[in-house]
Coordinates of N, CA and C in Angstrom, one line a residue:
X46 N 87.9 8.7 85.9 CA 88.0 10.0 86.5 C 86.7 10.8 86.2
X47 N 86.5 11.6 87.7 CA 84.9 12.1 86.6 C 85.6 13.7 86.7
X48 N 85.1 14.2 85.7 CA 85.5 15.7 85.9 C 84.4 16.7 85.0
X49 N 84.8 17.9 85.2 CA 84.0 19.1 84.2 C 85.3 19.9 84.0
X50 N 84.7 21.0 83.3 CA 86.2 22.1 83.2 C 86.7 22.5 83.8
X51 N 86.6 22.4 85.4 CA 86.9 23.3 86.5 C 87.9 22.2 87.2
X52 N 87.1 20.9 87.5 CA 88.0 20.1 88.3 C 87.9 18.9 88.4
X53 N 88.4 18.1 88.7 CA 88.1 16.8 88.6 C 88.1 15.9 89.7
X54 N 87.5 14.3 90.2 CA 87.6 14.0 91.0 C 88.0 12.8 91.1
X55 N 89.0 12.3 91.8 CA 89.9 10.8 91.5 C 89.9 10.1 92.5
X56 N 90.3 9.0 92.2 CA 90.9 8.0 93.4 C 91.9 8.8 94.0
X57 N 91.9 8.1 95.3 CA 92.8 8.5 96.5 C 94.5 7.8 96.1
X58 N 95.6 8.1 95.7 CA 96.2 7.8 95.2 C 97.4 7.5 96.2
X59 N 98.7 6.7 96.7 CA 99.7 7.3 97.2 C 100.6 8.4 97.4
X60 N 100.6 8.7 96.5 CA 101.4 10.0 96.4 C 100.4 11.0 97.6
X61 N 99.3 10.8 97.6 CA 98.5 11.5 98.5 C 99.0 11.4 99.6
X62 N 99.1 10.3 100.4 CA 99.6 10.3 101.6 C 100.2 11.6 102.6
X63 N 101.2 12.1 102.2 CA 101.6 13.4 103.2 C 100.6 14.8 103.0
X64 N 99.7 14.6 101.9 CA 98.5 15.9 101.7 C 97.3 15.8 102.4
X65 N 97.1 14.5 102.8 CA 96.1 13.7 103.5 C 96.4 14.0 105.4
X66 N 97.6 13.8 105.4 CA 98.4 13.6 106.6 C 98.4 15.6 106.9
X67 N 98.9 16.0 106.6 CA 98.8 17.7 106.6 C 97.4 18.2 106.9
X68 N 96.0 18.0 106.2 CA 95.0 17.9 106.2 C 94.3 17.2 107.1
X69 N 94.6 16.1 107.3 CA 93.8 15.5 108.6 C 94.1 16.3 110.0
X70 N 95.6 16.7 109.8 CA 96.3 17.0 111.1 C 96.2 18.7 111.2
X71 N 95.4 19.7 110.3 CA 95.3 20.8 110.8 C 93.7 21.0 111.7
X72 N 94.4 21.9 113.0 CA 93.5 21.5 114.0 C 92.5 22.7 113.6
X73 N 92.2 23.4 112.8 CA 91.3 24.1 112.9 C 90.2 23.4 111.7
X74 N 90.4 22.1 111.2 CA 89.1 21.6 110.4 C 88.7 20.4 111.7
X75 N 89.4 20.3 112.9 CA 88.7 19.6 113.6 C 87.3 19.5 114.2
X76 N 87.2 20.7 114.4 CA 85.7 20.6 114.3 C 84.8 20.3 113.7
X77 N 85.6 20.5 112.6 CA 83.9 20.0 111.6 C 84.2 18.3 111.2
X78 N 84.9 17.5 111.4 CA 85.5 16.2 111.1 C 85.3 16.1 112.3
X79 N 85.0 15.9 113.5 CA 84.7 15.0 115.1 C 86.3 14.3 115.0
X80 N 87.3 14.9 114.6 CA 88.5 14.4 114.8 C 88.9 15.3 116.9
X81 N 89.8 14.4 117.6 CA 89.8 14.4 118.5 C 91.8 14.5 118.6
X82 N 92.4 13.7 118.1 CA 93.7 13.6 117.7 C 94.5 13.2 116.4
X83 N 95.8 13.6 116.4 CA 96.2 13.8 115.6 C 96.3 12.4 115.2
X84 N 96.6 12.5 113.5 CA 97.0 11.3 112.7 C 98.8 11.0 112.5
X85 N 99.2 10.1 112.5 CA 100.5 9.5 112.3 C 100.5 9.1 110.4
X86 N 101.6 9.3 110.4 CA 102.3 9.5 109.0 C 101.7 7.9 108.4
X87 N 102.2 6.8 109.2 CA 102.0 5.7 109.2 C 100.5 5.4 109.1
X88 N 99.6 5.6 110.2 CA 98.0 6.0 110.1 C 97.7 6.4 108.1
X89 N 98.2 7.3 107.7 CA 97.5 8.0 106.5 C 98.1 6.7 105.8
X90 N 99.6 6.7 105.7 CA 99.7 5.7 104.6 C 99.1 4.2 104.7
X91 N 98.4 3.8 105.8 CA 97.9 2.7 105.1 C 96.0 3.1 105.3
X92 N 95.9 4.5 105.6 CA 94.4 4.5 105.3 C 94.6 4.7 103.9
X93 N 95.4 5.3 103.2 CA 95.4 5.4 101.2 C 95.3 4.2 100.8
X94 N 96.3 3.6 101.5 CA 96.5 1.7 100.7 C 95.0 1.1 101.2
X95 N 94.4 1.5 102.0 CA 92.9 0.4 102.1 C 91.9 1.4 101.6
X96 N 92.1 2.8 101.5 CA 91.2 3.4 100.3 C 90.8 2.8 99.0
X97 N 91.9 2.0 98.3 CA 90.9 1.5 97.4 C 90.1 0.2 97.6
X98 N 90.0 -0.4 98.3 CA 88.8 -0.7 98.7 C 87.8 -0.5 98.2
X99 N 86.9 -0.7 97.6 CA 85.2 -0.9 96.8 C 84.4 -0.1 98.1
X100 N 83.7 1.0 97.7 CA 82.5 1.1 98.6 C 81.8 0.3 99.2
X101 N 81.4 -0.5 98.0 CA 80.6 -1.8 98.5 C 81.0 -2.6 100.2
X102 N 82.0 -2.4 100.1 CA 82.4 -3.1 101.2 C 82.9 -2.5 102.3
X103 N 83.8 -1.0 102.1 CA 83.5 -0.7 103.0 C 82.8 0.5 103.8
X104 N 82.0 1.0 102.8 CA 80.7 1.8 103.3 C 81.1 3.4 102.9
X105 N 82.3 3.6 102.4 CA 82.9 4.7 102.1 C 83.3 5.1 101.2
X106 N 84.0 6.4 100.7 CA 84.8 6.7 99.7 C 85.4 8.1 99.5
X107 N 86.5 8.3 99.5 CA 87.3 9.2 99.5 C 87.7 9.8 98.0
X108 N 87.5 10.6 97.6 CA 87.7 11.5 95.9 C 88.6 12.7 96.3
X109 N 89.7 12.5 95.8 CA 90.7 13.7 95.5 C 90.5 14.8 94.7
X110 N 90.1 16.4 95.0 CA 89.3 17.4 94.2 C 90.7 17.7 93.5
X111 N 91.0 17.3 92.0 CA 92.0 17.8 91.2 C 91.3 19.3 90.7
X112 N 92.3 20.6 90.1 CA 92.0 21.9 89.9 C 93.1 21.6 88.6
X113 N 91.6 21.2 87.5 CA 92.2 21.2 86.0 C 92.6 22.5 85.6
X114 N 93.7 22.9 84.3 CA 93.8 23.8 83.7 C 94.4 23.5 82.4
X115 N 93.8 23.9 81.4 CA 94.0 23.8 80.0 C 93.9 22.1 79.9
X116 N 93.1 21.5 80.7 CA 92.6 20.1 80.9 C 93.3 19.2 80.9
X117 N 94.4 19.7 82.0 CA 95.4 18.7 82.8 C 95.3 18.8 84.2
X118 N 95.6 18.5 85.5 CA 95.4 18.4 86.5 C 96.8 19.7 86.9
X119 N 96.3 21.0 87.5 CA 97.3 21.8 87.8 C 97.8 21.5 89.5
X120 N 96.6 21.3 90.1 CA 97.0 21.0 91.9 C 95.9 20.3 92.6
X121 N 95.6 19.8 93.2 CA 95.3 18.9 94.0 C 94.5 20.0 95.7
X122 N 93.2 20.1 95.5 CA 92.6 21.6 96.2 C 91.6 21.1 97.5
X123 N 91.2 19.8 97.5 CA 90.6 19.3 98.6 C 90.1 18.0 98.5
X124 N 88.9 17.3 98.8 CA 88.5 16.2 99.6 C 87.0 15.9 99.0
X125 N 86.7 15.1 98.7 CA 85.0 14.9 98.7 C 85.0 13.2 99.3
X126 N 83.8 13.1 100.2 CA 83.8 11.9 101.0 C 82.9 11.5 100.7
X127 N 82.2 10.5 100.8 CA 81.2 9.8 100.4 C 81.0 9.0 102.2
X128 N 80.3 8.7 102.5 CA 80.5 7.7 104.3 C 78.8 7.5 104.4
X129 N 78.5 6.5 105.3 CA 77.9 5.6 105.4 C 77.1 5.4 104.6
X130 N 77.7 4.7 103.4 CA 77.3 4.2 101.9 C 76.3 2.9 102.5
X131 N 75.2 3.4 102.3 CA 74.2 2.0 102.4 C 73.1 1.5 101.0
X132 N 73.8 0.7 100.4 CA 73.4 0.1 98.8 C 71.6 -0.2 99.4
X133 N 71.6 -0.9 100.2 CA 70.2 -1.4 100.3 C 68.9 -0.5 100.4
X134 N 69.4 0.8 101.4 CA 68.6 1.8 101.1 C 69.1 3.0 100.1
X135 N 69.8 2.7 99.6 CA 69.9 3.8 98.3 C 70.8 5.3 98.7
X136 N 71.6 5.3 100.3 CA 71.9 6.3 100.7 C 73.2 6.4 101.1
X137 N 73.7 8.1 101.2 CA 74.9 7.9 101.7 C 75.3 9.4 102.2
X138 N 76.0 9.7 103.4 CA 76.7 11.0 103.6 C 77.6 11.8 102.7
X139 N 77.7 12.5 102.8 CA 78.3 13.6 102.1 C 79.3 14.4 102.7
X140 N 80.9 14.9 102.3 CA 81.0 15.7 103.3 C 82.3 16.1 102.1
X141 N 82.9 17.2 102.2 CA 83.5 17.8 101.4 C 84.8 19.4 102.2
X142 N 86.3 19.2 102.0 CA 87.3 20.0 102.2 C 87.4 20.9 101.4
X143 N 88.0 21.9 101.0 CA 88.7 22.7 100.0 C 90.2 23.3 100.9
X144 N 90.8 23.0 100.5 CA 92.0 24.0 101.1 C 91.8 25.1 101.3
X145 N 92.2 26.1 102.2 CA 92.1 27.5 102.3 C 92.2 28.2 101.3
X146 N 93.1 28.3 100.5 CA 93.7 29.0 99.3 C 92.7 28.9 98.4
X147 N 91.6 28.0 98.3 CA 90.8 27.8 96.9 C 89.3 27.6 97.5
X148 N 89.1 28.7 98.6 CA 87.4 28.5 99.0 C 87.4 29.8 97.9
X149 N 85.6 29.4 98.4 CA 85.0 30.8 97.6 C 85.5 31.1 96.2
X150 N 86.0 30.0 95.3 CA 86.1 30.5 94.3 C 85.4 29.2 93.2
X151 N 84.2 28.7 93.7 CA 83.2 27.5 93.2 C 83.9 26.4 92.7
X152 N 84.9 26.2 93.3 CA 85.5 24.7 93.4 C 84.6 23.8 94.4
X153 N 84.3 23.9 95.4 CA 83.5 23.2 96.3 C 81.8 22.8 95.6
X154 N 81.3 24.1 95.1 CA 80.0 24.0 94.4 C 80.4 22.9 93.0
X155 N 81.4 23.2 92.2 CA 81.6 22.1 91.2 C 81.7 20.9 91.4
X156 N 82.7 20.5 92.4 CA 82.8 19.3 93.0 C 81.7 18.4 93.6
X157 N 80.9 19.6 94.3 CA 79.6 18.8 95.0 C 78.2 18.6 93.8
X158 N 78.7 19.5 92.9 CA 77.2 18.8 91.3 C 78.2 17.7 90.6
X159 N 79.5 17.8 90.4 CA 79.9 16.2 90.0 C 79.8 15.2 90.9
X160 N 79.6 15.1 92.0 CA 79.4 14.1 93.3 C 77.8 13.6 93.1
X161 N 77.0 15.0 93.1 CA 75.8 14.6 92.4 C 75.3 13.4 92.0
X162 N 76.0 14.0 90.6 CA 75.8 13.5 89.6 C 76.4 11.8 89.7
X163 N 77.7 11.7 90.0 CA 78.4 10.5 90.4 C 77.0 9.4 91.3
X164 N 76.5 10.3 92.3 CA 75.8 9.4 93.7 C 74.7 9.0 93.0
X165 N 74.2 9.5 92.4 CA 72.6 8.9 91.6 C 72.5 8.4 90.4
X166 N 73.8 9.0 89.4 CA 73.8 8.2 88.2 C 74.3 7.2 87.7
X167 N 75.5 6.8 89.0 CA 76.2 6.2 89.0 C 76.2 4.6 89.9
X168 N 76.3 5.2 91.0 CA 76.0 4.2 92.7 C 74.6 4.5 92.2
X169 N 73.7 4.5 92.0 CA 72.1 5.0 91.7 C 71.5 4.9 93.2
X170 N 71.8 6.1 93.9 CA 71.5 6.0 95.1 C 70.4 6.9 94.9
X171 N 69.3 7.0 96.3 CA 68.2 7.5 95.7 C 68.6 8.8 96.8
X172 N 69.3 9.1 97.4 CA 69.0 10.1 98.2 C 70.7 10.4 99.1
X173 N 71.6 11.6 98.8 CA 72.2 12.0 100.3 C 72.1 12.8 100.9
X174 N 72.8 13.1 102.3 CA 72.6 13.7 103.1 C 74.3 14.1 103.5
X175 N 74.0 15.3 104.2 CA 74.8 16.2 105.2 C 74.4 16.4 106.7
X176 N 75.7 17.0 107.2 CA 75.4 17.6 108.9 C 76.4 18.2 108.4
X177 N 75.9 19.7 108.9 CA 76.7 21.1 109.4 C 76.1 21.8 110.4
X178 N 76.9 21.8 110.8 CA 77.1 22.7 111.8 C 76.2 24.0 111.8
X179 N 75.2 24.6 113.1 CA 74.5 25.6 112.6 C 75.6 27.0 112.2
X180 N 76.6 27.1 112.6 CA 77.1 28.3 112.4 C 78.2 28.4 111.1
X181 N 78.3 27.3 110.5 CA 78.8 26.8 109.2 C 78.4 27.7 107.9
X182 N 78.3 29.1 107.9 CA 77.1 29.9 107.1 C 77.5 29.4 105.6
X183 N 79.3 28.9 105.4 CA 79.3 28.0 103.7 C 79.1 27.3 103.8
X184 N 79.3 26.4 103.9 CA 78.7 24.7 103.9 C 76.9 25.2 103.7
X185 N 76.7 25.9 104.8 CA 75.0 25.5 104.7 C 74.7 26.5 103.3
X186 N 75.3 27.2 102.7 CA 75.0 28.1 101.5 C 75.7 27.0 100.3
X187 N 76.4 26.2 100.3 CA 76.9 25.4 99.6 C 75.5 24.5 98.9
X188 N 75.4 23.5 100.5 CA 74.3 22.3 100.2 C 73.0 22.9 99.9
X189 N 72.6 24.2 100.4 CA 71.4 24.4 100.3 C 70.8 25.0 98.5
X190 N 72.5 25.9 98.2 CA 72.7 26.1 96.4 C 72.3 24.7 95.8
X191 N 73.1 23.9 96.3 CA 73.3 22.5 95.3 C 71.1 21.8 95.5
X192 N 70.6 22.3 96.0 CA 68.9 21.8 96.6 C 69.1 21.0 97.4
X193 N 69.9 21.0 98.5 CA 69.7 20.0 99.5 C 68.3 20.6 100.4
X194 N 68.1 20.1 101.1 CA 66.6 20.5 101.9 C 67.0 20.4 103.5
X195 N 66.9 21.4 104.3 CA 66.5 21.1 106.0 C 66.1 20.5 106.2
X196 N 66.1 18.9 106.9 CA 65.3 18.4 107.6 C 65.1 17.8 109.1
X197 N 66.2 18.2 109.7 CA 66.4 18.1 111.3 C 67.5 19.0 111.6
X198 N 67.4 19.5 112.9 CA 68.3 20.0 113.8 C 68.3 18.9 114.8
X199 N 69.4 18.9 115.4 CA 70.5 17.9 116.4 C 71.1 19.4 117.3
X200 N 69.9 19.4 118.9 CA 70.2 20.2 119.6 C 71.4 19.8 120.3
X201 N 71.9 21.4 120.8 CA 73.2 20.8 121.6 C 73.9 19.5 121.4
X202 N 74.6 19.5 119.6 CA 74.8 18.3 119.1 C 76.3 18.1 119.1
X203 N 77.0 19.1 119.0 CA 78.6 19.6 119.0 C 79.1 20.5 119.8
X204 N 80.0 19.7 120.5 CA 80.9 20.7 121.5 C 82.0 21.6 121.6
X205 N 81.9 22.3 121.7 CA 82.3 23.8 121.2 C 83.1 24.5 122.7
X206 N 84.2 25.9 122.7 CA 85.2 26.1 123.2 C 84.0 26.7 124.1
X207 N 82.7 27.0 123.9 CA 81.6 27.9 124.8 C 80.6 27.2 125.2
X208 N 80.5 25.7 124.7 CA 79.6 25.1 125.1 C 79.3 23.9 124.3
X209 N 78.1 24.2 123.6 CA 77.2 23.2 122.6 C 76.6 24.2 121.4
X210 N 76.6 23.8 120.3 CA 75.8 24.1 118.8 C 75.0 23.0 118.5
X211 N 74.5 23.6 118.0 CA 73.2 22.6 116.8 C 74.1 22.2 115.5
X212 N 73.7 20.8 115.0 CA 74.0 20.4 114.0 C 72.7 20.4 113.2
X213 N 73.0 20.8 111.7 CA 71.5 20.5 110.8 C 71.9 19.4 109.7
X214 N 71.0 19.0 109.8 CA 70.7 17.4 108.9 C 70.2 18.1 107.2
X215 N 70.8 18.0 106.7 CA 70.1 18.4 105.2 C 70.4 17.0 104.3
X216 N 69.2 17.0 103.6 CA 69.1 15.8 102.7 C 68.8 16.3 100.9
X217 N 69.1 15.6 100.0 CA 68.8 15.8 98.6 C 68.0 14.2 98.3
X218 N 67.6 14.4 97.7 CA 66.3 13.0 97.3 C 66.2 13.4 95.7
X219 N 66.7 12.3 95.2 CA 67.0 12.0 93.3 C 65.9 12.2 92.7
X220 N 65.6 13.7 91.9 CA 64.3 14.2 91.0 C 64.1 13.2 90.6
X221 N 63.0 12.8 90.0 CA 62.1 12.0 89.7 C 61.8 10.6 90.3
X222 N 62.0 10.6 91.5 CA 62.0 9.6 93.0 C 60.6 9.3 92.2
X223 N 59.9 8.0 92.2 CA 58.4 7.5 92.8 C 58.0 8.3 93.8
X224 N 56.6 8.7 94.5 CA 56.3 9.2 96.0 C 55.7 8.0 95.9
X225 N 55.6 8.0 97.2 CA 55.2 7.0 98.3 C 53.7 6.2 97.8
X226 N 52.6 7.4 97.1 CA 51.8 6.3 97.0 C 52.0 5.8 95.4
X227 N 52.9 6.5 94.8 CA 52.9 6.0 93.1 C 53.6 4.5 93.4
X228 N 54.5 4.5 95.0 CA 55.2 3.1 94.8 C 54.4 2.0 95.0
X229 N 53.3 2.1 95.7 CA 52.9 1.2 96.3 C 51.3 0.9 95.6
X230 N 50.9 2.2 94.6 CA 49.9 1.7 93.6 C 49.7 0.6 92.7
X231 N 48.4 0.0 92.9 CA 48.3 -1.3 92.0 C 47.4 -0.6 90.8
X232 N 47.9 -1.0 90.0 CA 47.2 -0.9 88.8 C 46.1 -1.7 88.6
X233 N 44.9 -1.1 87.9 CA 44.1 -2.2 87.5 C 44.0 -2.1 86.0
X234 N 43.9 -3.6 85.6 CA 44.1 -4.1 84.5 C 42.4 -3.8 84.2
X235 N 42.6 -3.9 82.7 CA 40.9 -3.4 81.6 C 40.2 -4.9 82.1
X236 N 38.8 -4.7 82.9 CA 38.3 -5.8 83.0 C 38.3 -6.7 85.0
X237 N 39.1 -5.7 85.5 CA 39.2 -6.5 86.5 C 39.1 -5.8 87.4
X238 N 38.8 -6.5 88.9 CA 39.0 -5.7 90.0 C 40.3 -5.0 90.8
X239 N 40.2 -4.6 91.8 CA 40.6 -4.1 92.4 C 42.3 -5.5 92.8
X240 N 41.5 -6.4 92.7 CA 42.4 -7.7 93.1 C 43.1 -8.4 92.1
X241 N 42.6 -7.9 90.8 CA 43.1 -8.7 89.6 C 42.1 -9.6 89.5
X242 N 40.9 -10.2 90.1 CA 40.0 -10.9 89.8 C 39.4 -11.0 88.6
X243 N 39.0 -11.3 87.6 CA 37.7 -11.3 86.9 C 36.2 -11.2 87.6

């Protein structure tokens, strides 16, 4: 389990199933999930049973945001996702729920520095990323607290009840990364050239 004093973050568990199922199926987080229709009871229970599944294999990962108190688990407050987990380049999406009842009160911000922390020190990924939505003003106050960085807009990227919005691309890159020419510097050894020659 990883957790701090505020909350903790778990495997996707059975018992989850109908919290999952409620959650998937409220239509006002459809928009920000590219969900199109509703989920079946049957649907959630066996996406929990292939939830555990290893990232490794299937590119994803689903964390249950527990809301510790006196450092037991009191309720069960939202979602942290992990998606297109790619081991070879070091990267992965990001995307994160809170129930209604528990925004705004830095459960999301907690969750997303133990996720952090989890993605780079753990999976030792070098770098994740988000898309939100331009009119998203928490999410984009969320990732941008935690140092995610702007790095693309996606015009007329999401369809909307008036049209089209912009989606923004924000990325975090693991402090103390190599830059680009520290990776690819050759050292020269006392005595030699440029080639390692004598």
């Amino acid at each position: 389990m990883i957790k701090n004093d505020l909350i903790s973050l778990r495997a996707v568990e059975l018992d989850d199933a109908t919290r999952l199922y409620q959650w998937e199926n409220d239509m006002r987080l459809w928009r920000v999930s590219n969900t199109l229709t509703p989920f079946s009871r049957y649907q959630m229970e066996q996406y929990v049973k292939s939830a555990q599944t290893d990232i490794y294999q299937t590119g994803q990962l689903r964390l249950m945001i527990d809301l510790l108190k006196d450092k037991a688990v009191s309720e069960t407050v939202g979602i942290m996702d992990l998606f297109d987990f790619d081991a070879y380049h070091q990267r992965a999406g990001v995307g994160v729920m809170i129930h209604e009842n528990w925004r705004e009160q830095g459960v999301a911000s907690s969750a997303l520095a133990l996720l952090i922390q989890y993605a780079f020190g753990v999976l030792g990924l070098h770098q994740i990323y988000c898309n939100i939505q331009a009119s998203n003003a928490v999410s984009l106050k969320l990732f941008t607290s935690a140092g995610f960085q702007l790095i693309g807009v996606k015009k007329d990227w999401v369809r909307t009840g008036d049209g089209f919005e912009d989606e923004l691309m924000l990325q975090l890159i693991k402090t103390g990364a190599r830059s680009e020419f520290q990776k690819w510097e050759f050292r020269r050894a006392p005595g030699t050239d440029a080639c390692g020659d004598e």
